[in-house]
């Protein structure tokens, strides 16, 4: 039977555009029987303008009768227009293609509007057998990833440990090759494997300005089913560096150019893709040795366009280049910005020789998330449900909560407490035996805890606090027996809603 006749007799239906991200934009259905044995079918569908990702979820009946349907994808014009986008045969029932990444078996490339075709191959269907198939088609815009591609690695709520800043072969990360001689660009697999060995739950691959690592991440994620690989890049400019997490959308980073006159323009563009932005290592010298490493952005950046500050970079806690004072200054101005940490690792395996003298997971950013998924981790980061484990332990913890009439909140949350209203704060610390707890109110250490010393594997501290009706931040730090910072908590915000606060 000719292809044109097959297309005319093909049975499929198309559903209207969905209003929510968890519903398909199109649903294609069809029927097969014994006449289709060892033939190919094209299942057409139209892609509108402005789409940057297509995701297909395919299912069919008849497997119990040994029916097999293989899958492929053709862009506008098909084979004749060199628009072949891949063939996975029978080994995948779900795949995605975009300009930055694609499921292995499929080809990265722009998503052109027009008539596309799902390519079906039917290597076996018995003479008297019948099969129904359904292809759910999801269209993504502005880099948004459909929910079915963000399957939680763990569905449970809990504290998850990660590293939000590192570099590999897609920028200036290097490691020794098999021979041990010299240095080569360090493959992403080595970085991910090292993070897994360190016991981390998630990492962000933040190579400089590029998203070329996206396709490698798409390939590696199924293998690393205990380590979430977050989209990331380090926006690296002459006047500062910032991580952009949660999106693979290419972004013009040329601050000072005609198209991107300043950092505010860059940040507004990042906001369109729902990206999470953290200013990296803000207190650094910037010059010929490390151009743009310090934050010198002019004009002044609208901090409502920023979500976080990297308060610990590598081993800089308790040093003159720590990001903590910069972060605290923004809190004092009324901004709500999450304190995070990042190793800034450039040398995955050689921890002792690594950039800054530390390695992957040092420090660790620990988030209280509803699951181990991209959306949940980013939501936790945005909410400030986070503490920083300065030395990247596997078990140190800090929980800071407040309860009162009508509220029960944790780090990152806001609570309204009228004048003379009261709150009971609790700080729980684990695995810092011999250390001490400190409470920081509006940037200053307050002598609120009578006995701040930590004795034993875990300890809880409680104190009552009376509001004066004003705006305040209360947060907790933990120091080791040597007096050095080991844990940094995010604030609980009291009466902080205002014009300077990001919604």
CSV table of C-alpha atoms in Angstrom, one decimal:
chain,number,residue,atom,x,y,z
A,1,UNK,CA,0.0,0.0,0.0
A,2,UNK,CA,1.4,3.4,-0.9
A,3,UNK,CA,2.4,5.9,1.8
A,4,UNK,CA,-0.2,8.4,0.7
A,5,UNK,CA,-3.0,5.8,1.1
A,6,UNK,CA,-1.7,4.8,4.5
A,7,UNK,CA,-1.9,8.4,5.6
A,8,UNK,CA,-5.4,8.8,4.3
A,9,UNK,CA,-6.6,5.7,6.2
A,10,UNK,CA,-4.6,6.5,9.4
A,11,UNK,CA,-6.9,6.9,12.4
A,12,UNK,CA,-5.8,9.5,14.8
A,13,UNK,CA,-7.3,12.3,16.9
A,14,UNK,CA,-5.9,15.6,18.0
A,15,UNK,CA,-6.9,17.1,21.3
A,16,UNK,CA,-6.9,20.9,21.9
A,17,UNK,CA,-4.1,22.7,23.5
A,18,UNK,CA,-3.9,21.9,27.2
A,19,UNK,CA,-4.1,24.6,29.8
A,20,UNK,CA,-1.8,23.0,32.3
A,21,UNK,CA,1.7,21.6,32.0
A,22,UNK,CA,0.7,18.0,33.1
A,23,UNK,CA,-1.7,17.5,30.2
A,24,UNK,CA,-0.6,16.9,26.6
A,25,UNK,CA,-1.0,19.5,24.0
A,26,UNK,CA,-2.0,16.9,21.4
A,27,UNK,CA,-3.1,13.3,21.6
A,28,UNK,CA,-2.6,11.1,18.5
A,29,UNK,CA,-4.3,7.8,18.3
A,30,UNK,CA,-4.5,5.0,15.7
A,31,UNK,CA,-5.2,1.4,15.0
A,32,UNK,CA,-3.0,-1.3,13.4
A,33,UNK,CA,-3.8,-4.8,12.2
A,34,UNK,CA,-2.1,-7.7,10.4
A,35,UNK,CA,-2.0,-5.7,7.1
A,36,UNK,CA,0.5,-3.4,8.8
A,37,UNK,CA,3.1,-6.1,9.5
A,38,UNK,CA,6.6,-5.0,8.5
A,39,UNK,CA,5.5,-1.5,7.2
A,40,UNK,CA,6.2,2.0,8.3
A,41,UNK,CA,3.6,4.6,9.1
A,42,UNK,CA,3.8,8.4,9.5
A,43,UNK,CA,1.6,10.0,12.2
A,44,UNK,CA,1.5,13.7,11.4
A,45,UNK,CA,1.1,16.5,13.8
A,46,UNK,CA,1.5,20.3,13.5
A,47,UNK,CA,3.9,22.3,15.6
A,48,UNK,CA,3.1,26.0,16.1
A,49,UNK,CA,5.6,28.8,16.1
A,50,UNK,CA,7.4,29.5,19.4
A,51,UNK,CA,7.9,25.9,20.5
A,52,UNK,CA,11.4,25.1,21.8
A,53,UNK,CA,10.8,21.4,22.9
A,54,UNK,CA,8.7,18.5,21.8
A,55,UNK,CA,8.2,15.6,24.2
A,56,UNK,CA,6.4,12.3,23.1
A,57,UNK,CA,4.9,9.8,25.4
A,58,UNK,CA,3.9,6.6,23.5
A,59,UNK,CA,1.9,3.5,24.4
A,60,UNK,CA,0.3,0.7,22.5
A,61,UNK,CA,-1.7,-2.5,23.1
A,62,UNK,CA,-1.1,-6.0,21.8
A,63,UNK,CA,2.3,-6.8,23.4
A,64,UNK,CA,0.8,-10.0,24.8
A,65,UNK,CA,0.4,-11.1,21.1
A,66,UNK,CA,4.0,-10.2,20.4
A,67,UNK,CA,3.0,-6.9,18.6
A,68,UNK,CA,6.0,-4.6,18.4
A,69,UNK,CA,6.0,-0.9,17.3
A,70,UNK,CA,9.2,1.0,16.9
A,71,UNK,CA,9.6,4.8,17.1
A,72,UNK,CA,11.3,7.6,15.3
A,73,UNK,CA,10.7,11.3,14.5
A,74,UNK,CA,10.8,13.4,11.4
A,75,UNK,CA,10.8,17.2,11.2
A,76,UNK,CA,9.2,19.3,8.5
A,77,UNK,CA,10.0,17.8,5.1
A,78,UNK,CA,11.0,14.4,6.4
A,79,UNK,CA,13.9,12.5,5.0
A,80,UNK,CA,13.8,14.4,1.7
A,81,UNK,CA,14.5,17.7,3.6
A,82,UNK,CA,17.2,16.1,5.8
A,83,UNK,CA,14.8,16.5,8.8
A,84,UNK,CA,15.4,13.1,10.4
A,85,UNK,CA,15.4,13.7,14.2
A,86,UNK,CA,16.1,10.2,15.4
A,87,UNK,CA,15.1,6.6,15.8
A,88,UNK,CA,14.8,4.7,19.1
A,89,UNK,CA,13.1,1.6,17.8
A,90,UNK,CA,11.4,-0.3,20.6
A,91,UNK,CA,13.8,0.7,23.4
A,92,UNK,CA,12.1,3.9,24.5
A,93,UNK,CA,8.4,4.9,24.9
A,94,UNK,CA,9.2,8.5,25.9
A,95,UNK,CA,11.6,10.9,24.4
A,96,UNK,CA,12.2,14.7,24.0
A,97,UNK,CA,14.0,16.9,21.5
A,98,UNK,CA,15.0,20.5,21.7
A,99,UNK,CA,17.7,22.9,20.5
A,100,UNK,CA,19.9,22.1,23.6
A,101,UNK,CA,19.3,18.5,24.4
A,102,UNK,CA,17.5,15.3,23.3
A,103,UNK,CA,16.9,11.9,24.6
A,104,UNK,CA,19.7,9.5,23.4
A,105,UNK,CA,18.7,8.1,20.0
A,106,UNK,CA,17.4,11.6,19.0
A,107,UNK,CA,19.1,14.6,17.5
A,108,UNK,CA,19.5,18.0,19.1
A,109,UNK,CA,18.3,20.9,16.9
A,110,UNK,CA,15.9,23.8,16.5
A,111,UNK,CA,12.2,23.1,16.6
A,112,UNK,CA,10.9,24.4,13.3
A,113,UNK,CA,7.2,25.1,13.1
A,114,UNK,CA,5.2,23.1,10.6
A,115,UNK,CA,4.2,19.5,9.9
A,116,UNK,CA,6.2,16.9,11.9
A,117,UNK,CA,5.7,13.2,11.8
A,118,UNK,CA,6.0,10.5,14.4
A,119,UNK,CA,7.6,7.6,12.5
A,120,UNK,CA,6.2,4.1,13.4
A,121,UNK,CA,7.9,0.9,12.3
A,122,UNK,CA,6.0,-2.3,12.8
A,123,UNK,CA,8.4,-5.2,12.7
A,124,UNK,CA,5.8,-7.7,13.9
A,125,UNK,CA,2.0,-7.8,14.2
A,126,UNK,CA,0.3,-11.2,13.7
A,127,UNK,CA,-2.1,-11.7,10.8
A,128,UNK,CA,-5.3,-11.6,12.9
A,129,UNK,CA,-4.0,-9.3,15.6
A,130,UNK,CA,-5.1,-5.7,16.3
A,131,UNK,CA,-3.3,-3.0,18.2
A,132,UNK,CA,-4.2,0.5,19.4
A,133,UNK,CA,-1.6,3.2,20.0
A,134,UNK,CA,-1.6,6.6,21.7
A,135,UNK,CA,1.0,9.3,21.4
A,136,UNK,CA,0.8,12.2,23.8
A,137,UNK,CA,2.6,15.2,22.5
A,138,UNK,CA,3.8,18.0,24.8
A,139,UNK,CA,5.0,21.4,23.5
A,140,UNK,CA,7.3,23.5,25.7
A,141,UNK,CA,7.9,27.3,25.4
A,142,UNK,CA,10.6,29.5,27.0
A,143,UNK,CA,12.6,26.5,28.1
A,144,UNK,CA,9.8,25.1,30.4
A,145,UNK,CA,10.2,21.4,30.9
A,146,UNK,CA,7.0,19.3,31.1
A,147,UNK,CA,6.3,17.5,34.4
A,148,UNK,CA,6.7,14.1,32.9
A,149,UNK,CA,10.4,14.8,32.3
A,150,UNK,CA,10.9,15.8,36.0
A,151,UNK,CA,10.2,12.5,37.6
A,152,UNK,CA,11.3,12.6,41.3
A,153,UNK,CA,14.3,10.4,42.0
A,154,UNK,CA,12.8,10.2,45.5
A,155,UNK,CA,9.2,11.0,46.3
A,156,UNK,CA,9.6,11.6,50.0
A,157,UNK,CA,9.9,15.0,51.6
A,158,UNK,CA,13.2,15.5,53.5
A,159,UNK,CA,16.6,17.3,53.6
A,160,UNK,CA,18.6,16.8,50.4
A,161,UNK,CA,22.3,17.7,50.1
A,162,UNK,CA,23.8,19.2,47.0
A,163,UNK,CA,26.5,21.3,45.3
A,164,UNK,CA,25.3,24.2,43.2
A,165,UNK,CA,28.5,25.3,41.5
A,166,UNK,CA,31.1,23.3,39.6
A,167,UNK,CA,32.9,23.1,36.2
A,168,UNK,CA,33.9,20.4,33.8
A,169,UNK,CA,34.9,19.8,30.2
A,170,UNK,CA,32.3,22.2,28.9
A,171,UNK,CA,34.3,25.1,30.4
A,172,UNK,CA,37.6,25.2,32.3
A,173,UNK,CA,37.3,22.0,34.5
A,174,UNK,CA,40.1,19.6,34.1
A,175,UNK,CA,41.4,16.3,35.5
A,176,UNK,CA,44.1,13.8,34.8
A,177,UNK,CA,43.6,11.3,31.9
A,178,UNK,CA,44.0,7.5,32.3
A,179,UNK,CA,47.7,7.8,31.9
A,180,UNK,CA,48.0,10.2,34.8
A,181,UNK,CA,50.0,12.6,32.6
A,182,UNK,CA,48.9,16.2,32.4
A,183,UNK,CA,45.4,17.5,32.4
A,184,UNK,CA,42.5,17.2,30.0
A,185,UNK,CA,39.0,18.6,30.0
A,186,UNK,CA,37.2,16.6,32.6
A,187,UNK,CA,34.2,14.6,31.3
A,188,UNK,CA,30.8,15.2,32.9
A,189,UNK,CA,30.6,11.6,33.9
A,190,UNK,CA,33.6,11.9,36.1
A,191,UNK,CA,32.1,15.0,37.8
A,192,UNK,CA,28.8,13.2,38.4
A,193,UNK,CA,30.4,10.0,39.6
A,194,UNK,CA,32.5,12.0,42.1
A,195,UNK,CA,29.4,13.7,43.4
A,196,UNK,CA,27.7,10.4,43.8
A,197,UNK,CA,30.7,9.0,45.7
A,198,UNK,CA,30.5,12.0,48.0
A,199,UNK,CA,26.9,11.0,48.8
A,200,UNK,CA,25.3,14.1,47.3
A,201,UNK,CA,21.6,14.1,46.2
A,202,UNK,CA,21.9,16.8,43.6
A,203,UNK,CA,24.4,18.9,41.7
A,204,UNK,CA,24.2,21.8,39.2
A,205,UNK,CA,26.5,21.7,36.2
A,206,UNK,CA,27.4,25.4,36.0
A,207,UNK,CA,29.9,25.8,33.2
A,208,UNK,CA,30.7,29.3,32.0
A,209,UNK,CA,27.9,30.8,29.8
A,210,UNK,CA,27.3,27.6,27.9
A,211,UNK,CA,24.5,25.1,27.9
A,212,UNK,CA,26.4,22.5,25.7
A,213,UNK,CA,26.4,20.2,28.8
A,214,UNK,CA,22.6,19.8,28.5
A,215,UNK,CA,22.7,16.9,26.1
A,216,UNK,CA,25.2,15.1,28.3
A,217,UNK,CA,23.0,15.6,31.3
A,218,UNK,CA,20.0,14.2,29.3
A,219,UNK,CA,22.1,11.0,28.6
A,220,UNK,CA,23.5,10.6,32.1
A,221,UNK,CA,20.5,11.3,34.3
A,222,UNK,CA,18.8,7.8,33.8
A,223,UNK,CA,22.1,6.2,35.0
A,224,UNK,CA,22.4,8.5,38.0
A,225,UNK,CA,19.1,7.6,39.5
A,226,UNK,CA,20.1,8.7,43.0
A,227,UNK,CA,21.8,12.0,41.9
A,228,UNK,CA,19.7,14.8,40.4
A,229,UNK,CA,21.5,16.7,37.7
A,230,UNK,CA,20.1,20.2,37.7
A,231,UNK,CA,20.3,22.5,34.6
A,232,UNK,CA,22.8,25.3,35.3
A,233,UNK,CA,25.4,27.7,33.9
A,234,UNK,CA,27.6,30.4,35.4
A,235,UNK,CA,26.8,33.7,33.8
A,236,UNK,CA,30.3,35.0,33.5
A,237,UNK,CA,30.8,38.7,32.8
A,238,UNK,CA,33.4,41.5,33.2
A,239,UNK,CA,31.5,42.8,36.2
A,240,UNK,CA,30.4,39.7,38.1
A,241,UNK,CA,29.4,36.1,38.0
A,242,UNK,CA,26.0,34.5,38.8
A,243,UNK,CA,24.6,31.0,38.5
A,244,UNK,CA,21.4,30.5,36.5
A,245,UNK,CA,19.8,27.3,37.5
A,246,UNK,CA,16.7,25.4,36.3
A,247,UNK,CA,16.8,26.2,32.6
A,248,UNK,CA,18.7,25.2,29.5
A,249,UNK,CA,17.5,28.2,27.4
A,250,UNK,CA,20.5,29.9,25.7
A,251,UNK,CA,20.9,33.4,27.1
A,252,UNK,CA,22.9,36.4,25.8
A,253,UNK,CA,25.4,37.1,28.6
A,254,UNK,CA,27.2,40.0,27.0
A,255,UNK,CA,26.7,42.7,29.7
A,256,UNK,CA,27.8,46.0,28.4
A,257,UNK,CA,26.8,45.2,24.8
A,258,UNK,CA,24.0,46.9,22.8
A,259,UNK,CA,21.7,44.0,23.3
A,260,UNK,CA,22.5,43.5,27.1
A,261,UNK,CA,23.3,47.0,28.4
A,262,UNK,CA,23.6,46.0,32.0
A,263,UNK,CA,23.0,43.2,34.6
A,264,UNK,CA,19.4,44.3,35.1
A,265,UNK,CA,18.7,43.6,31.4
A,266,UNK,CA,20.4,40.2,31.7
A,267,UNK,CA,18.4,39.3,34.8
A,268,UNK,CA,15.1,40.3,33.3
A,269,UNK,CA,15.8,38.0,30.4
A,270,UNK,CA,16.7,35.2,32.8
A,271,UNK,CA,13.4,35.7,34.6
A,272,UNK,CA,11.4,34.9,31.5
A,273,UNK,CA,12.6,31.3,31.7
A,274,UNK,CA,11.8,31.0,35.5
A,275,UNK,CA,15.5,30.6,36.1
A,276,UNK,CA,16.9,30.7,39.7
A,277,UNK,CA,19.8,33.3,40.0
A,278,UNK,CA,22.5,33.4,42.6
A,279,UNK,CA,25.3,35.9,42.7
A,280,UNK,CA,28.5,34.0,43.1
A,281,UNK,CA,31.6,34.8,45.2
A,282,UNK,CA,30.6,38.6,45.4
A,283,UNK,CA,33.6,39.6,47.5
A,284,UNK,CA,36.6,38.9,45.3
A,285,UNK,CA,39.3,40.9,43.7
A,286,UNK,CA,38.5,41.5,40.0
A,287,UNK,CA,41.3,42.0,37.5
A,288,UNK,CA,43.7,40.4,35.1
A,289,UNK,CA,44.0,37.3,37.3
A,290,UNK,CA,40.3,36.8,37.6
A,291,UNK,CA,38.3,39.2,35.5
A,292,UNK,CA,34.8,39.8,36.8
A,293,UNK,CA,35.2,37.5,39.8
A,294,UNK,CA,34.1,40.2,42.2
A,295,UNK,CA,30.7,41.8,42.0
A,296,UNK,CA,31.1,45.3,40.6
A,297,UNK,CA,27.9,45.6,38.5
A,298,UNK,CA,26.9,49.1,37.6
A,299,UNK,CA,24.3,50.5,37.7
A,300,UNK,CA,23.1,49.0,40.9
A,301,UNK,CA,21.3,45.7,40.3
A,302,UNK,CA,17.6,45.4,41.2
A,303,UNK,CA,18.0,42.6,43.8
A,304,UNK,CA,14.3,41.7,43.3
A,305,UNK,CA,15.6,39.9,40.1
A,306,UNK,CA,18.0,37.8,42.2
A,307,UNK,CA,17.0,34.8,44.3
A,308,UNK,CA,20.2,33.8,46.2
A,309,UNK,CA,23.7,34.8,47.3
A,310,UNK,CA,26.6,32.3,47.3
A,311,UNK,CA,27.7,33.0,50.9
A,312,UNK,CA,30.4,30.2,50.9
A,313,UNK,CA,32.5,29.5,47.8
A,314,UNK,CA,34.9,26.7,48.3
A,315,UNK,CA,36.7,27.2,51.6
A,316,UNK,CA,36.2,31.0,52.0
A,317,UNK,CA,34.0,30.9,55.1
A,318,UNK,CA,35.4,33.0,58.0
A,319,UNK,CA,37.7,34.8,55.6
A,320,UNK,CA,37.8,38.4,54.3
A,321,UNK,CA,36.3,37.2,51.0
A,322,UNK,CA,33.3,35.4,52.4
A,323,UNK,CA,30.0,36.3,50.9
A,324,UNK,CA,28.2,36.4,54.2
A,325,UNK,CA,28.6,40.2,54.8
A,326,UNK,CA,27.4,41.0,51.2
A,327,UNK,CA,24.3,38.8,51.8
A,328,UNK,CA,23.6,40.3,55.2
A,329,UNK,CA,23.8,43.8,53.6
A,330,UNK,CA,21.0,42.8,51.2
A,331,UNK,CA,18.9,41.4,54.0
A,332,UNK,CA,19.3,44.7,55.9
A,333,UNK,CA,17.9,46.5,52.8
A,334,UNK,CA,14.8,44.4,53.0
A,335,UNK,CA,15.5,41.8,50.3
A,336,UNK,CA,14.7,38.2,50.8
A,337,UNK,CA,17.7,36.2,49.3
A,338,UNK,CA,18.6,32.6,50.0
A,339,UNK,CA,22.1,31.9,51.4
A,340,UNK,CA,23.6,29.0,49.4
A,341,UNK,CA,27.0,27.5,49.0
A,342,UNK,CA,29.0,26.1,46.1
A,343,UNK,CA,32.4,24.3,45.7
A,344,UNK,CA,33.3,26.0,42.4
A,345,UNK,CA,35.1,22.8,41.7
A,346,UNK,CA,37.3,22.7,38.6
A,347,UNK,CA,39.0,19.4,39.1
A,348,UNK,CA,36.6,16.6,39.8
A,349,UNK,CA,38.8,13.8,41.1
A,350,UNK,CA,41.8,15.5,42.6
A,351,UNK,CA,40.1,17.1,45.7
A,352,UNK,CA,43.4,18.2,47.4
A,353,UNK,CA,44.5,19.9,44.2
A,354,UNK,CA,41.1,21.3,43.3
A,355,UNK,CA,40.3,24.9,42.6
A,356,UNK,CA,40.4,26.7,46.0
A,357,UNK,CA,41.7,23.7,47.8
A,358,UNK,CA,38.4,22.0,48.2
A,359,UNK,CA,36.3,19.5,46.2
A,360,UNK,CA,32.8,18.7,45.0
A,361,UNK,CA,30.4,18.9,47.9
A,362,UNK,CA,32.4,21.3,50.0
A,363,UNK,CA,30.5,23.3,51.0
A,364,UNK,CA,27.1,21.5,50.7
A,365,UNK,CA,23.8,23.3,50.2
A,366,UNK,CA,21.1,21.4,52.1
A,367,UNK,CA,17.4,21.9,51.1
A,368,UNK,CA,14.2,20.9,52.8
A,369,UNK,CA,12.2,19.8,49.7
A,370,UNK,CA,9.0,17.9,49.1
A,371,UNK,CA,10.9,15.5,46.8
A,372,UNK,CA,14.1,15.0,45.0
A,373,UNK,CA,13.1,16.6,41.7
A,374,UNK,CA,14.1,19.7,39.8
A,375,UNK,CA,11.0,21.6,40.6
A,376,UNK,CA,11.0,20.6,44.3
A,377,UNK,CA,14.7,21.5,44.9
A,378,UNK,CA,14.3,24.8,43.1
A,379,UNK,CA,11.1,25.6,45.0
A,380,UNK,CA,13.0,24.9,48.3
A,381,UNK,CA,15.8,27.1,47.2
A,382,UNK,CA,13.4,30.0,46.3
A,383,UNK,CA,11.6,29.5,49.6
A,384,UNK,CA,14.9,29.7,51.6
A,385,UNK,CA,14.3,26.3,53.3
A,386,UNK,CA,18.0,25.9,53.2
A,387,UNK,CA,21.2,25.7,55.3
A,388,UNK,CA,24.8,25.6,54.3
A,389,UNK,CA,27.1,22.8,55.6
A,390,UNK,CA,30.4,24.7,55.3
A,391,UNK,CA,32.7,21.6,55.3
A,392,UNK,CA,30.4,19.3,53.3
A,393,UNK,CA,29.7,16.7,56.0
A,394,UNK,CA,27.2,13.9,55.3
A,395,UNK,CA,25.3,14.3,58.5
A,396,UNK,CA,25.5,17.7,60.2
A,397,UNK,CA,22.1,19.4,60.3
A,398,UNK,CA,20.5,22.7,61.4
A,399,UNK,CA,16.7,23.2,61.7
A,400,UNK,CA,15.4,26.6,62.8
A,401,UNK,CA,11.7,27.0,63.4
A,402,UNK,CA,9.2,29.4,65.1
A,403,UNK,CA,5.8,28.8,66.5
A,404,UNK,CA,3.2,31.2,67.9
A,405,UNK,CA,-0.5,32.0,67.7
A,406,UNK,CA,-1.6,31.1,64.2
A,407,UNK,CA,1.8,30.3,62.8
A,408,UNK,CA,4.4,27.5,62.6
A,409,UNK,CA,7.3,28.4,60.2
A,410,UNK,CA,10.8,27.3,59.2
A,411,UNK,CA,13.8,29.0,57.7
A,412,UNK,CA,13.0,31.1,54.7
A,413,UNK,CA,9.4,31.7,55.8
A,414,UNK,CA,7.8,35.0,56.8
A,415,UNK,CA,5.6,35.5,59.9
A,416,UNK,CA,3.7,38.5,61.0
A,417,UNK,CA,3.9,39.3,64.7
A,418,UNK,CA,2.2,42.3,66.1
A,419,UNK,CA,3.9,44.5,68.7
A,420,UNK,CA,4.2,42.6,72.0
A,421,UNK,CA,3.3,39.4,70.2
A,422,UNK,CA,5.4,36.4,71.1
A,423,UNK,CA,7.1,33.5,69.3
A,424,UNK,CA,8.9,30.4,70.5
A,425,UNK,CA,12.0,29.7,68.4
A,426,UNK,CA,13.7,26.3,68.3
A,427,UNK,CA,17.1,25.4,66.9
A,428,UNK,CA,17.9,21.8,66.4
A,429,UNK,CA,21.6,20.8,65.7
A,430,UNK,CA,23.1,17.4,65.0
A,431,UNK,CA,26.6,16.1,64.8
A,432,UNK,CA,28.5,19.2,65.9
A,433,UNK,CA,29.6,17.9,69.3
A,434,UNK,CA,31.7,20.4,71.2
A,435,UNK,CA,30.5,23.3,69.0
A,436,UNK,CA,28.3,26.2,69.9
A,437,UNK,CA,25.1,27.8,68.6
A,438,UNK,CA,24.5,31.5,67.9
A,439,UNK,CA,21.4,33.4,67.0
A,440,UNK,CA,21.8,36.4,64.6
A,441,UNK,CA,19.1,39.1,64.8
A,442,UNK,CA,19.3,41.7,62.0
A,443,UNK,CA,22.9,40.8,61.3
A,444,UNK,CA,24.2,40.9,64.8
A,445,UNK,CA,24.8,38.0,67.2
A,446,UNK,CA,22.3,38.2,70.0
A,447,UNK,CA,22.9,36.7,73.5
A,448,UNK,CA,19.6,34.9,73.5
A,449,UNK,CA,20.6,31.3,74.3
A,450,UNK,CA,21.8,30.9,77.9
A,451,UNK,CA,24.0,27.8,77.3
A,452,UNK,CA,25.0,27.8,73.6
A,453,UNK,CA,27.5,24.9,73.9
A,454,UNK,CA,26.6,21.7,72.1
A,455,UNK,CA,27.1,18.5,74.1
A,456,UNK,CA,26.4,15.3,72.3
A,457,UNK,CA,25.3,14.1,68.9
A,458,UNK,CA,22.1,16.3,68.8
A,459,UNK,CA,20.8,19.1,70.8
A,460,UNK,CA,17.8,21.5,70.8
A,461,UNK,CA,17.8,25.1,71.9
A,462,UNK,CA,14.7,27.1,72.6
A,463,UNK,CA,14.0,30.7,73.3
A,464,UNK,CA,11.1,33.1,73.5
A,465,UNK,CA,11.1,36.3,71.5
A,466,UNK,CA,8.8,39.3,71.8
A,467,UNK,CA,8.1,41.4,68.8
A,468,UNK,CA,8.3,45.2,68.8
A,469,UNK,CA,6.1,45.3,65.7
A,470,UNK,CA,9.1,46.1,63.4
A,471,UNK,CA,10.8,44.3,60.6
A,472,UNK,CA,13.4,41.8,61.6
A,473,UNK,CA,15.4,38.7,60.5
A,474,UNK,CA,16.4,36.0,62.9
A,475,UNK,CA,18.7,33.2,61.8
A,476,UNK,CA,21.1,30.7,63.4
A,477,UNK,CA,24.7,29.7,62.9
A,478,UNK,CA,26.6,26.9,64.4
A,479,UNK,CA,30.4,27.0,65.1
A,480,UNK,CA,32.7,24.1,65.7
A,481,UNK,CA,34.8,23.6,68.8
A,482,UNK,CA,37.5,25.7,67.1
A,483,UNK,CA,35.1,28.6,66.7
A,484,UNK,CA,34.9,28.3,62.9
A,485,UNK,CA,31.5,28.4,61.1
A,486,UNK,CA,30.3,24.9,60.3
A,487,UNK,CA,26.6,25.6,59.6
A,488,UNK,CA,24.8,28.7,58.3
A,489,UNK,CA,21.1,29.0,58.4
A,490,UNK,CA,18.7,31.1,56.5
A,491,UNK,CA,16.5,33.7,58.2
A,492,UNK,CA,12.9,33.6,59.5
A,493,UNK,CA,11.5,36.9,58.3
A,494,UNK,CA,9.4,38.9,60.8
A,495,UNK,CA,7.0,41.5,59.3
A,496,UNK,CA,9.2,41.8,56.2
A,497,UNK,CA,6.6,42.1,53.4
A,498,UNK,CA,7.3,45.3,51.5
A,499,UNK,CA,8.3,46.9,48.2
A,500,UNK,CA,11.9,45.7,48.5
A,501,UNK,CA,10.8,42.1,49.0
A,502,UNK,CA,10.6,39.8,46.0
A,503,UNK,CA,7.1,38.3,45.7
